[in-house]
């Protein structure tokens, strides 16, 4: 087993990985940018090393600096967390070349999954179900029209190098398809430096459901159940749960077996996630594979009783999986809320600043994975995820009620958060009935918040209240909080992706 691991990440996930290391008696090495000197992950690590200025491209994405710290500190392995270098095949290869174990799959598996068309070609050979369309890049608009006639409109144009919705076009007619093909190609070229575009039949109002897998380096692969991830906005997940309300044991087993087949076809090792689109008839189609530990991994941990980070580390050190598929059971229900420093009254724009007061929730059925503390200043330079609040219980109803209660205990002052959004979602009758699809949140936000409208005080009372709050808590003043001019949303994710494709 490793004696020392470097965590090439920041925030809650760096803290999460350090917790596993501490439990396994492994020393931890943090890296940090100039603005993260006082961040929680630095305080929780056994050692910490600066790696450069705030922009990720000059710090958390610098392979040379991170490997230099690994050598200087004597770390034997690197955990990449999610985002940043976690799906960067060049980084995985550089680690291997430097004799440092990358805790994740091989560079080859990552490369296969990085190109959506290459992945489709491999999966087609392995007999994996995917949405009807092409497994190769389109040569011309004419070819696109031919395929669209065959599979039927509407269709979806997608960038081979894409993912996360970038360069995607929904097209309803042949006329539209010709111009959409050109613009999708040029957007793909601009965003990814690769103009390859392929086509699929569009699934209307799909659900996004993913399957967690684990594979050791001895040929054993298991599935650990699905996560329902349909509650998202602009391809950013907001709330995830396990199990999904539409997946029954038979469907779960079939999805799990397909996910294992995908992993095996990719020669996959370590923890990974196979994404599916699910249509209204509950047909599921392979979408892509995420070759990292995901943000939402805790919901799977809570319903399986497993610790995915422990298992990642044990697999990376060469151990065999300590269980077989038949030993894995799913019990209870878990729901995760991504708590962001965002302003609900300003279209959920990032709201960085100093946390002046923090009362995190706890109690029965609550897990709080946080990267923050009271007195800490949330920087503008990165993804504004503050923490993940997970509620769990014996069934979905209990998980919802515990989470709702925990959200009402949660108090953060100094910055704006999206906490109120989750109370809205958890109260929604369609959510309670499990009636979800990828359009749920946009429909919910379009409705406006009836509770907020009902609570809105008369303008003169609001002015008096604002004055009182300003005296009690000066940080709540808009000008002091940096909210006078609307901040630009951070493009941290695109940066990481672009960096990975260089
Ligand atoms: C689709 C689709 C409908 N039909 N493909 C969006 C992200 C990218 N990875 C795949 N995406 C989609 N692909 C076909 N053939 C609908 C989406 C989609 C979506 C998928 C998952 C989660 C949220 C989504 C939001 C809008 C569209």
Short mmCIF file of C-alpha atoms and ligand atoms in Angstrom, two decimals:
data_model
loop_
_atom_site.label_atom_id
_atom_site.label_comp_id
_atom_site.label_asym_id
_atom_site.label_seq_id
_atom_site.Cartn_x
_atom_site.Cartn_y
_atom_site.Cartn_z
CA UNK A 1 0.00 0.00 0.00
CA UNK A 2 1.09 3.58 -0.71
CA UNK A 3 2.60 5.55 2.17
CA UNK A 4 2.00 9.00 0.69
CA UNK A 5 -0.49 10.32 -1.87
CA UNK A 6 -0.58 13.70 -3.60
CA UNK A 7 -4.06 15.11 -4.20
CA UNK A 8 -3.99 17.18 -7.41
CA UNK A 9 -7.18 19.08 -6.65
CA UNK A 10 -8.81 21.55 -4.28
CA UNK A 11 -12.09 22.11 -2.42
CA UNK A 12 -14.43 19.44 -1.10
CA UNK A 13 -13.11 16.60 -3.26
CA UNK A 14 -9.52 17.13 -2.10
CA UNK A 15 -10.78 17.00 1.51
CA UNK A 16 -12.85 13.88 0.70
CA UNK A 17 -9.80 12.05 -0.68
CA UNK A 18 -7.67 13.11 2.32
CA UNK A 19 -10.26 11.63 4.67
CA UNK A 20 -9.91 8.25 2.96
CA UNK A 21 -6.12 8.52 3.13
CA UNK A 22 -6.20 9.30 6.85
CA UNK A 23 -8.45 6.26 7.44
CA UNK A 24 -5.93 4.12 5.54
CA UNK A 25 -2.89 5.60 7.39
CA UNK A 26 -1.57 7.19 4.19
CA UNK A 27 0.08 10.65 4.41
CA UNK A 28 -1.37 13.38 2.22
CA UNK A 29 0.22 16.07 0.08
CA UNK A 30 -1.82 19.10 -0.99
CA UNK A 31 -1.03 21.50 -3.81
CA UNK A 32 -2.47 25.01 -3.90
CA UNK A 33 -2.62 28.14 -6.00
CA UNK A 34 -1.95 31.63 -4.63
CA UNK A 35 -5.64 32.23 -3.80
CA UNK A 36 -5.96 28.84 -2.06
CA UNK A 37 -3.23 29.36 0.56
CA UNK A 38 -5.87 29.39 3.34
CA UNK A 39 -8.24 26.84 1.75
CA UNK A 40 -9.56 23.89 3.74
CA UNK A 41 -7.75 21.24 1.69
CA UNK A 42 -4.42 22.91 2.55
CA UNK A 43 -5.25 22.90 6.27
CA UNK A 44 -6.32 19.24 6.21
CA UNK A 45 -3.20 17.94 4.43
CA UNK A 46 -0.04 16.66 6.13
CA UNK A 47 2.07 18.75 3.73
CA UNK A 48 1.18 21.47 1.23
CA UNK A 49 3.07 23.00 -1.70
CA UNK A 50 2.34 26.14 -3.75
CA UNK A 51 2.02 25.56 -7.51
CA UNK A 52 1.41 29.02 -8.94
CA UNK A 53 -1.08 31.81 -9.64
CA UNK A 54 -4.85 31.54 -9.41
CA UNK A 55 -5.69 30.71 -13.05
CA UNK A 56 -5.99 26.91 -13.26
CA UNK A 57 -3.91 26.85 -16.45
CA UNK A 58 -1.01 28.21 -14.36
CA UNK A 59 -1.50 25.96 -11.31
CA UNK A 60 -3.94 23.01 -11.03
CA UNK A 61 -3.54 22.18 -14.74
CA UNK A 62 0.26 22.32 -14.73
CA UNK A 63 1.45 18.72 -15.11
CA UNK A 64 5.13 19.72 -14.70
CA UNK A 65 4.58 21.55 -11.40
CA UNK A 66 2.43 18.79 -9.92
CA UNK A 67 4.93 16.08 -10.83
CA UNK A 68 7.71 18.21 -9.39
CA UNK A 69 5.84 18.38 -6.05
CA UNK A 70 5.26 14.61 -6.19
CA UNK A 71 9.01 14.05 -6.53
CA UNK A 72 9.99 16.58 -3.87
CA UNK A 73 7.46 15.24 -1.34
CA UNK A 74 8.08 11.57 -2.10
CA UNK A 75 4.45 10.86 -3.01
CA UNK A 76 4.03 7.45 -4.64
CA UNK A 77 0.62 8.08 -6.17
CA UNK A 78 -1.59 10.95 -7.33
CA UNK A 79 -5.34 11.19 -6.89
CA UNK A 80 -6.71 13.68 -9.46
CA UNK A 81 -10.22 14.18 -7.98
CA UNK A 82 -12.70 15.40 -10.62
CA UNK A 83 -12.30 18.22 -13.15
CA UNK A 84 -8.79 19.71 -13.67
CA UNK A 85 -6.43 16.91 -14.82
CA UNK A 86 -8.69 13.99 -13.87
CA UNK A 87 -9.54 12.98 -17.46
CA UNK A 88 -6.33 14.14 -19.07
CA UNK A 89 -4.64 11.17 -20.77
CA UNK A 90 -1.37 13.11 -21.10
CA UNK A 91 -1.28 13.56 -17.33
CA UNK A 92 -1.94 9.85 -16.72
CA UNK A 93 0.87 9.00 -19.14
CA UNK A 94 3.25 11.57 -17.59
CA UNK A 95 2.60 10.03 -14.15
CA UNK A 96 3.31 6.53 -15.46
CA UNK A 97 6.53 7.76 -17.15
CA UNK A 98 7.61 9.42 -13.89
CA UNK A 99 7.03 6.20 -11.93
CA UNK A 100 4.10 7.65 -9.99
CA UNK A 101 0.82 5.75 -9.86
CA UNK A 102 -2.14 7.68 -11.30
CA UNK A 103 -5.22 6.67 -9.27
CA UNK A 104 -7.58 6.10 -12.17
CA UNK A 105 -7.69 4.28 -15.51
CA UNK A 106 -4.82 4.05 -18.01
CA UNK A 107 -4.09 6.80 -20.54
CA UNK A 108 -5.26 4.39 -23.27
CA UNK A 109 -8.73 3.88 -21.72
CA UNK A 110 -9.07 7.62 -21.24
CA UNK A 111 -8.14 8.31 -24.87
CA UNK A 112 -10.66 5.77 -26.14
CA UNK A 113 -13.46 7.44 -24.19
CA UNK A 114 -12.26 10.97 -24.99
CA UNK A 115 -13.36 10.72 -28.62
CA UNK A 116 -17.11 10.06 -28.69
CA UNK A 117 -16.93 8.56 -32.20
CA UNK A 118 -14.01 6.29 -31.32
CA UNK A 119 -15.90 5.17 -28.23
CA UNK A 120 -19.03 4.47 -30.33
CA UNK A 121 -17.02 2.39 -32.82
CA UNK A 122 -15.57 0.25 -30.03
CA UNK A 123 -18.95 -0.08 -28.30
CA UNK A 124 -20.69 -0.99 -31.58
CA UNK A 125 -18.25 -3.92 -31.94
CA UNK A 126 -18.94 -4.97 -28.34
CA UNK A 127 -22.72 -4.97 -28.99
CA UNK A 128 -23.55 -2.07 -26.67
CA UNK A 129 -26.94 -0.40 -27.33
CA UNK A 130 -26.64 3.23 -28.37
CA UNK A 131 -28.93 5.77 -29.95
CA UNK A 132 -29.42 5.05 -33.70
CA UNK A 133 -27.10 7.23 -35.83
CA UNK A 134 -23.50 7.18 -37.02
CA UNK A 135 -20.48 5.85 -35.14
CA UNK A 136 -18.18 7.88 -37.41
CA UNK A 137 -17.78 11.55 -38.25
CA UNK A 138 -20.04 12.87 -41.03
CA UNK A 139 -18.34 13.64 -44.36
CA UNK A 140 -20.99 16.06 -45.64
CA UNK A 141 -24.36 17.68 -45.01
CA UNK A 142 -25.81 15.25 -47.61
CA UNK A 143 -24.68 12.28 -45.51
CA UNK A 144 -26.27 13.91 -42.46
CA UNK A 145 -29.58 14.27 -44.33
CA UNK A 146 -29.43 10.62 -45.50
CA UNK A 147 -28.87 9.33 -41.96
CA UNK A 148 -31.59 11.63 -40.58
CA UNK A 149 -34.12 10.28 -43.15
CA UNK A 150 -33.20 6.74 -42.07
CA UNK A 151 -33.43 7.24 -38.27
CA UNK A 152 -36.18 9.90 -38.38
CA UNK A 153 -36.33 13.52 -37.13
CA UNK A 154 -35.65 15.16 -34.75
CA UNK A 155 -31.92 14.42 -34.75
CA UNK A 156 -28.98 15.59 -32.68
CA UNK A 157 -25.65 16.74 -34.12
CA UNK A 158 -22.75 16.26 -31.71
CA UNK A 159 -19.03 17.06 -31.71
CA UNK A 160 -16.82 13.95 -31.54
CA UNK A 161 -14.44 15.77 -29.20
CA UNK A 162 -17.33 17.26 -27.22
CA UNK A 163 -19.30 16.18 -24.22
CA UNK A 164 -21.27 18.18 -21.74
CA UNK A 165 -23.51 19.59 -24.49
CA UNK A 166 -20.94 21.82 -26.22
CA UNK A 167 -21.33 21.84 -30.01
CA UNK A 168 -24.66 20.00 -29.83
CA UNK A 169 -27.56 20.87 -32.19
CA UNK A 170 -31.16 19.67 -32.09
CA UNK A 171 -32.53 19.61 -35.66
CA UNK A 172 -36.12 19.07 -36.84
CA UNK A 173 -35.97 19.32 -40.67
CA UNK A 174 -33.64 18.63 -43.61
CA UNK A 175 -33.37 22.36 -44.45
CA UNK A 176 -32.36 23.17 -40.87
CA UNK A 177 -29.90 20.26 -40.89
CA UNK A 178 -27.77 21.69 -43.72
CA UNK A 179 -27.02 24.97 -41.92
CA UNK A 180 -26.82 23.31 -38.46
CA UNK A 181 -24.20 20.87 -39.80
CA UNK A 182 -21.91 23.74 -40.90
CA UNK A 183 -22.31 25.69 -37.66
CA UNK A 184 -21.81 22.57 -35.50
CA UNK A 185 -18.59 21.82 -37.43
CA UNK A 186 -17.21 25.32 -36.97
CA UNK A 187 -18.19 25.44 -33.28
CA UNK A 188 -16.47 22.07 -32.76
CA UNK A 189 -13.36 23.38 -34.53
CA UNK A 190 -13.33 26.54 -32.45
CA UNK A 191 -14.00 24.81 -29.11
CA UNK A 192 -12.00 21.59 -29.45
CA UNK A 193 -9.68 22.13 -32.42
CA UNK A 194 -11.46 19.21 -34.12
CA UNK A 195 -14.40 19.69 -36.51
CA UNK A 196 -15.61 16.05 -36.47
CA UNK A 197 -19.39 15.89 -36.00
CA UNK A 198 -21.69 12.84 -35.83
CA UNK A 199 -25.45 12.41 -35.77
CA UNK A 200 -27.97 10.59 -33.57
CA UNK A 201 -31.71 10.31 -33.40
CA UNK A 202 -32.84 12.77 -30.71
CA UNK A 203 -34.46 11.30 -27.64
CA UNK A 204 -37.28 13.61 -26.55
CA UNK A 205 -37.36 14.49 -22.82
CA UNK A 206 -34.81 11.85 -21.86
CA UNK A 207 -33.67 10.94 -18.40
CA UNK A 208 -29.97 10.97 -17.63
CA UNK A 209 -29.09 7.90 -15.62
CA UNK A 210 -25.57 6.66 -14.99
CA UNK A 211 -24.09 3.42 -13.68
CA UNK A 212 -21.12 3.27 -11.32
CA UNK A 213 -18.56 0.58 -12.05
CA UNK A 214 -15.34 -0.58 -10.38
CA UNK A 215 -12.65 -2.60 -12.12
CA UNK A 216 -9.46 -3.99 -10.59
CA UNK A 217 -6.22 -4.65 -12.46
CA UNK A 218 -6.84 -8.43 -12.47
CA UNK A 219 -9.84 -8.49 -14.82
CA UNK A 220 -12.66 -8.20 -12.27
CA UNK A 221 -15.37 -5.62 -12.97
CA UNK A 222 -18.56 -4.97 -10.99
CA UNK A 223 -21.47 -2.51 -11.20
CA UNK A 224 -22.71 -0.66 -8.11
CA UNK A 225 -26.11 0.64 -9.17
CA UNK A 226 -27.38 3.72 -10.94
CA UNK A 227 -27.68 7.41 -10.13
CA UNK A 228 -30.54 9.52 -11.45
CA UNK A 229 -28.96 12.76 -12.73
CA UNK A 230 -31.80 14.34 -14.71
CA UNK A 231 -32.03 17.44 -12.52
CA UNK A 232 -29.56 19.70 -14.29
CA UNK A 233 -29.32 23.12 -15.82
CA UNK A 234 -27.14 24.03 -18.80
CA UNK A 235 -25.51 20.59 -18.56
CA UNK A 236 -24.53 21.25 -14.96
CA UNK A 237 -25.97 18.70 -12.52
CA UNK A 238 -27.75 20.20 -9.53
CA UNK A 239 -29.29 17.26 -7.62
CA UNK A 240 -28.64 13.52 -7.95
CA UNK A 241 -30.20 10.51 -6.31
CA UNK A 242 -29.78 6.76 -6.01
CA UNK A 243 -31.60 4.61 -6.83
CA UNK A 244 -33.60 6.09 -9.73
CA UNK A 245 -37.38 6.02 -9.33
CA UNK A 246 -37.85 4.34 -12.75
CA UNK A 247 -35.23 1.63 -12.52
CA UNK A 248 -36.48 -1.73 -11.26
CA UNK A 249 -34.17 -4.62 -10.28
CA UNK A 250 -34.32 -6.21 -13.74
CA UNK A 251 -33.55 -2.96 -15.57
CA UNK A 252 -30.76 -2.25 -13.03
CA UNK A 253 -29.16 -5.61 -13.70
CA UNK A 254 -29.39 -5.11 -17.48
CA UNK A 255 -27.90 -1.60 -17.26
CA UNK A 256 -25.21 -2.86 -14.89
CA UNK A 257 -24.25 -5.68 -17.24
CA UNK A 258 -24.04 -3.28 -20.21
CA UNK A 259 -21.88 -0.90 -18.12
CA UNK A 260 -19.51 -3.76 -17.20
CA UNK A 261 -19.31 -4.71 -20.90
CA UNK A 262 -18.45 -1.10 -21.81
CA UNK A 263 -15.72 -1.04 -19.17
CA UNK A 264 -14.29 -4.36 -20.32
CA UNK A 265 -14.32 -3.27 -23.99
CA UNK A 266 -12.25 -0.23 -22.95
CA UNK A 267 -9.79 -2.27 -20.87
CA UNK A 268 -10.99 -0.08 -18.03
CA UNK A 269 -9.54 -0.11 -14.51
CA UNK A 270 -10.44 1.76 -11.30
CA UNK A 271 -13.72 3.67 -10.71
CA UNK A 272 -15.75 4.82 -13.70
CA UNK A 273 -19.23 5.84 -14.71
CA UNK A 274 -21.20 4.79 -17.76
CA UNK A 275 -23.79 7.38 -18.80
CA UNK A 276 -27.10 6.43 -20.39
CA UNK A 277 -29.98 8.31 -21.94
CA UNK A 278 -33.30 6.69 -21.04
CA UNK A 279 -36.40 7.30 -23.16
CA UNK A 280 -40.01 7.38 -22.04
CA UNK A 281 -40.38 3.64 -22.78
CA UNK A 282 -37.42 2.98 -20.43
CA UNK A 283 -35.11 1.98 -23.29
CA UNK A 284 -31.56 2.90 -22.34
CA UNK A 285 -28.73 3.93 -24.66
CA UNK A 286 -25.00 4.28 -24.01
CA UNK A 287 -23.99 7.95 -24.12
CA UNK A 288 -20.42 8.22 -22.87
CA UNK A 289 -18.11 7.04 -20.11
CA UNK A 290 -16.66 9.31 -17.44
CA UNK A 291 -13.21 8.10 -16.53
CA UNK A 292 -13.05 9.66 -13.07
CA UNK A 293 -14.55 9.66 -9.59
CA UNK A 294 -17.70 11.77 -9.93
CA UNK A 295 -19.00 14.63 -7.81
CA UNK A 296 -22.11 12.57 -6.97
CA UNK A 297 -20.26 9.39 -5.86
CA UNK A 298 -21.54 9.74 -2.24
CA UNK A 299 -25.10 8.68 -3.14
CA UNK A 300 -23.73 5.37 -4.40
CA UNK A 301 -21.59 5.01 -1.28
CA UNK A 302 -24.63 5.48 0.94
CA UNK A 303 -26.80 2.88 -0.79
CA UNK A 304 -24.03 0.28 -1.14
CA UNK A 305 -22.13 0.87 2.11
CA UNK A 306 -18.87 0.98 0.14
CA UNK A 307 -16.16 3.65 0.23
CA UNK A 308 -15.29 4.36 -3.40
CA UNK A 309 -12.13 6.32 -2.62
CA UNK A 310 -10.75 3.53 -0.40
CA UNK A 311 -11.49 1.11 -3.23
CA UNK A 312 -9.86 3.38 -5.84
CA UNK A 313 -6.68 3.49 -3.77
CA UNK A 314 -6.69 -0.27 -3.09
CA UNK A 315 -7.23 -1.00 -6.81
CA UNK A 316 -4.42 1.41 -7.80
CA UNK A 317 -2.06 -0.32 -5.38
CA UNK A 318 -2.73 -3.61 -7.20
CA UNK A 319 -5.23 -5.26 -4.86
CA UNK A 320 -8.04 -7.43 -6.16
CA UNK A 321 -11.63 -6.29 -5.62
CA UNK A 322 -12.51 -7.58 -2.12
CA UNK A 323 -16.01 -8.71 -3.25
CA UNK A 324 -17.90 -10.23 -6.18
CA UNK A 325 -21.02 -8.89 -7.92
CA UNK A 326 -23.25 -11.18 -5.86
CA UNK A 327 -21.93 -9.64 -2.62
CA UNK A 328 -23.11 -6.15 -3.55
CA UNK A 329 -26.49 -5.07 -2.25
CA UNK A 330 -28.48 -1.87 -2.63
CA UNK A 331 -30.28 -0.61 0.42
CA UNK A 332 -32.11 2.64 1.19
CA UNK A 333 -32.15 5.89 -0.72
CA UNK A 334 -29.79 8.88 -0.97
CA UNK A 335 -30.17 12.35 -2.53
CA UNK A 336 -27.38 14.90 -3.04
CA UNK A 337 -27.67 18.68 -3.37
CA UNK A 338 -24.77 20.62 -4.86
CA UNK A 339 -24.49 23.71 -2.69
CA UNK A 340 -23.08 26.52 -4.83
CA UNK A 341 -22.00 30.09 -4.10
CA UNK A 342 -24.59 31.41 -6.54
CA UNK A 343 -27.20 34.15 -6.40
CA UNK A 344 -30.75 32.80 -6.97
CA UNK A 345 -31.99 36.37 -7.52
CA UNK A 346 -29.40 37.02 -10.21
CA UNK A 347 -29.92 34.06 -12.54
CA UNK A 348 -27.64 31.83 -10.40
CA UNK A 349 -24.49 33.80 -11.22
CA UNK A 350 -21.44 32.95 -9.12
CA UNK A 351 -21.40 34.84 -5.82
CA UNK A 352 -17.91 34.61 -4.34
CA UNK A 353 -16.87 36.44 -1.15
CA UNK A 354 -16.18 35.92 2.54
CA UNK A 355 -18.28 33.47 4.54
CA UNK A 356 -19.04 35.50 7.66
CA UNK A 357 -21.22 32.93 9.41
CA UNK A 358 -21.63 29.22 8.68
CA UNK A 359 -24.00 26.82 10.42
CA UNK A 360 -23.75 23.49 8.61
CA UNK A 361 -26.49 20.89 9.13
CA UNK A 362 -26.02 17.50 10.76
CA UNK A 363 -28.16 14.91 12.52
CA UNK A 364 -29.72 11.60 11.39
CA UNK A 365 -29.29 10.70 7.72
CA UNK A 366 -27.16 13.68 6.77
CA UNK A 367 -23.73 13.72 5.12
CA UNK A 368 -22.05 17.05 4.46
CA UNK A 369 -18.93 17.00 2.26
CA UNK A 370 -17.60 20.54 2.40
CA UNK A 371 -14.57 22.47 1.21
CA UNK A 372 -15.35 25.59 3.25
CA UNK A 373 -15.18 27.03 6.75
CA UNK A 374 -16.40 30.18 8.49
CA UNK A 375 -14.11 33.12 7.76
CA UNK A 376 -12.89 31.67 4.44
CA UNK A 377 -13.20 33.71 1.25
CA UNK A 378 -14.66 31.82 -1.73
CA UNK A 379 -12.43 32.72 -4.70
CA UNK A 380 -13.92 33.67 -8.08
CA UNK A 381 -11.33 31.67 -9.98
CA UNK A 382 -12.84 28.18 -9.76
CA UNK A 383 -16.11 26.24 -9.82
CA UNK A 384 -18.20 27.79 -7.02
CA UNK A 385 -19.21 24.42 -5.47
CA UNK A 386 -19.05 24.96 -1.69
CA UNK A 387 -20.25 21.61 -0.44
CA UNK A 388 -22.46 18.63 -1.11
CA UNK A 389 -25.32 17.93 1.22
CA UNK A 390 -26.58 14.37 1.06
CA UNK A 391 -29.69 13.08 2.76
CA UNK A 392 -30.28 9.36 3.16
CA UNK A 393 -32.76 7.03 4.72
CA UNK A 394 -34.53 3.71 4.43
CA UNK A 395 -36.67 4.94 1.56
CA UNK A 396 -36.98 7.95 -0.80
CA UNK A 397 -39.58 9.66 1.35
CA UNK A 398 -37.37 9.59 4.42
CA UNK A 399 -34.36 10.78 2.42
CA UNK A 400 -36.41 13.73 1.10
CA UNK A 401 -37.71 14.74 4.53
CA UNK A 402 -34.29 14.51 6.19
CA UNK A 403 -32.71 16.52 3.38
CA UNK A 404 -35.45 19.13 3.56
CA UNK A 405 -34.92 19.42 7.31
CA UNK A 406 -31.14 19.65 6.87
CA UNK A 407 -31.51 22.40 4.26
CA UNK A 408 -33.59 24.42 6.70
CA UNK A 409 -30.80 24.06 9.33
CA UNK A 410 -28.17 25.21 6.83
CA UNK A 411 -27.19 28.87 7.30
CA UNK A 412 -24.55 30.70 5.28
CA UNK A 413 -23.97 34.48 5.57
CA UNK A 414 -21.73 36.79 3.59
CA UNK A 415 -22.31 35.10 0.26
CA UNK A 416 -25.39 34.00 -1.67
CA UNK A 417 -26.09 30.30 -2.10
CA UNK A 418 -28.55 28.15 -4.04
CA UNK A 419 -29.90 26.46 -0.86
CA UNK A 420 -33.44 27.79 -1.44
CA UNK A 421 -33.55 26.13 -4.87
CA UNK A 422 -33.33 22.68 -3.27
CA UNK A 423 -36.20 23.32 -0.92
CA UNK A 424 -38.24 24.28 -3.97
CA UNK A 425 -37.26 21.12 -5.83
CA UNK A 426 -37.92 18.87 -2.82
CA UNK A 427 -41.41 20.39 -2.39
CA UNK A 428 -42.34 19.97 -6.05
CA UNK A 429 -45.18 17.45 -6.61
CA UNK A 430 -43.56 16.04 -9.79
CA UNK A 431 -40.25 15.58 -7.94
CA UNK A 432 -42.03 13.88 -5.04
CA UNK A 433 -43.78 11.59 -7.53
CA UNK A 434 -40.42 10.79 -9.19
CA UNK A 435 -41.60 12.31 -12.49
CA UNK A 436 -38.25 13.63 -13.74
CA UNK A 437 -36.51 14.28 -17.02
CA UNK A 438 -33.68 16.54 -18.19
CA UNK A 439 -36.15 19.42 -18.73
CA UNK A 440 -37.46 19.35 -15.12
CA UNK A 441 -35.33 22.17 -13.71
CA UNK A 442 -35.82 24.59 -16.63
CA UNK A 443 -39.59 24.12 -16.31
CA UNK A 444 -39.36 24.61 -12.55
CA UNK A 445 -37.32 27.82 -12.88
CA UNK A 446 -39.62 29.19 -15.60
CA UNK A 447 -42.54 28.90 -13.17
CA UNK A 448 -40.87 31.27 -10.69
CA UNK A 449 -40.91 30.64 -6.96
CA UNK A 450 -44.45 31.04 -5.52
CA UNK A 451 -43.07 31.04 -1.96
CA UNK A 452 -40.73 33.92 -2.68
CA UNK A 453 -43.50 35.93 -4.37
CA UNK A 454 -45.81 35.35 -1.36
CA UNK A 455 -43.09 36.35 1.12
CA UNK A 456 -42.00 39.54 -0.71
CA UNK A 457 -42.50 42.47 1.69
CA UNK A 458 -43.75 45.95 0.74
CA UNK A 459 -40.92 48.01 -0.82
CA UNK A 460 -40.54 50.41 2.14
CA UNK A 461 -40.42 47.51 4.62
CA UNK A 462 -37.81 45.81 2.43
CA UNK A 463 -35.69 48.98 2.53
CA UNK A 464 -35.87 49.15 6.34
CA UNK A 465 -35.00 45.46 6.58
CA UNK A 466 -32.03 45.90 4.24
CA UNK A 467 -30.74 48.75 6.42
CA UNK A 468 -31.07 46.61 9.55
CA UNK A 469 -29.26 43.69 7.95
CA UNK A 470 -26.51 46.01 6.78
CA UNK A 471 -25.90 47.10 10.39
CA UNK A 472 -26.07 43.54 11.74
CA UNK A 473 -24.00 42.05 8.94
CA UNK A 474 -22.12 44.59 6.79
CA UNK A 475 -21.00 41.83 4.42
CA UNK A 476 -24.61 41.47 3.25
CA UNK A 477 -24.44 44.91 1.57
CA UNK A 478 -24.38 44.41 -2.21
CA UNK A 479 -21.49 46.84 -2.84
CA UNK A 480 -19.29 45.20 -0.17
CA UNK A 481 -20.13 41.78 -1.51
CA UNK A 482 -18.91 42.49 -5.02
CA UNK A 483 -22.36 42.03 -6.49
CA UNK A 484 -22.89 45.60 -7.67
CA UNK A 485 -21.67 44.62 -11.11
CA UNK A 486 -22.84 41.14 -12.20
CA UNK A 487 -19.83 38.81 -12.24
CA UNK A 488 -19.05 36.76 -15.30
CA UNK A 489 -19.68 33.02 -14.84
CA UNK A 490 -16.40 31.15 -14.44
CA UNK A 491 -15.36 29.00 -17.38
CA UNK A 492 -13.25 26.64 -15.27
CA UNK A 493 -14.71 23.49 -16.79
CA UNK A 494 -14.16 24.50 -20.40
CA UNK A 495 -10.58 25.48 -19.48
CA UNK A 496 -9.90 22.04 -18.07
CA UNK A 497 -11.43 20.35 -21.10
CA UNK A 498 -9.52 22.54 -23.56
CA UNK A 499 -6.31 21.92 -21.61
CA UNK A 500 -6.92 18.17 -21.74
CA UNK A 501 -7.31 18.29 -25.51
CA UNK A 502 -4.11 20.22 -26.18
C1 LIG B 1 -28.81 13.61 -26.40
C2 LIG B 1 -30.09 14.07 -26.04
C3 LIG B 1 -31.15 13.59 -26.78
N1 LIG B 1 -30.96 12.73 -27.80
N2 LIG B 1 -28.66 12.74 -27.42
C4 LIG B 1 -26.36 16.48 -23.50
C5 LIG B 1 -24.97 16.31 -22.96
C6 LIG B 1 -24.35 15.27 -23.80
N3 LIG B 1 -23.35 14.54 -23.13
C7 LIG B 1 -25.50 14.46 -24.27
N4 LIG B 1 -26.66 15.27 -24.16
C8 LIG B 1 -27.82 14.90 -24.72
N5 LIG B 1 -27.72 14.00 -25.74
C9 LIG B 1 -29.72 12.34 -28.10
N6 LIG B 1 -29.54 11.48 -29.12
C10 LIG B 1 -30.22 14.95 -24.98
C11 LIG B 1 -29.09 15.39 -24.32
C12 LIG B 1 -29.29 16.31 -23.23
C13 LIG B 1 -28.96 15.96 -21.93
C14 LIG B 1 -28.37 14.74 -21.62
C15 LIG B 1 -28.03 14.45 -20.32
C16 LIG B 1 -28.28 15.36 -19.31
C17 LIG B 1 -28.85 16.55 -19.60
C18 LIG B 1 -29.20 16.88 -20.91
C19 LIG B 1 -29.78 18.12 -21.18
C20 LIG B 1 -30.12 18.43 -22.46
C21 LIG B 1 -29.86 17.53 -23.50
#
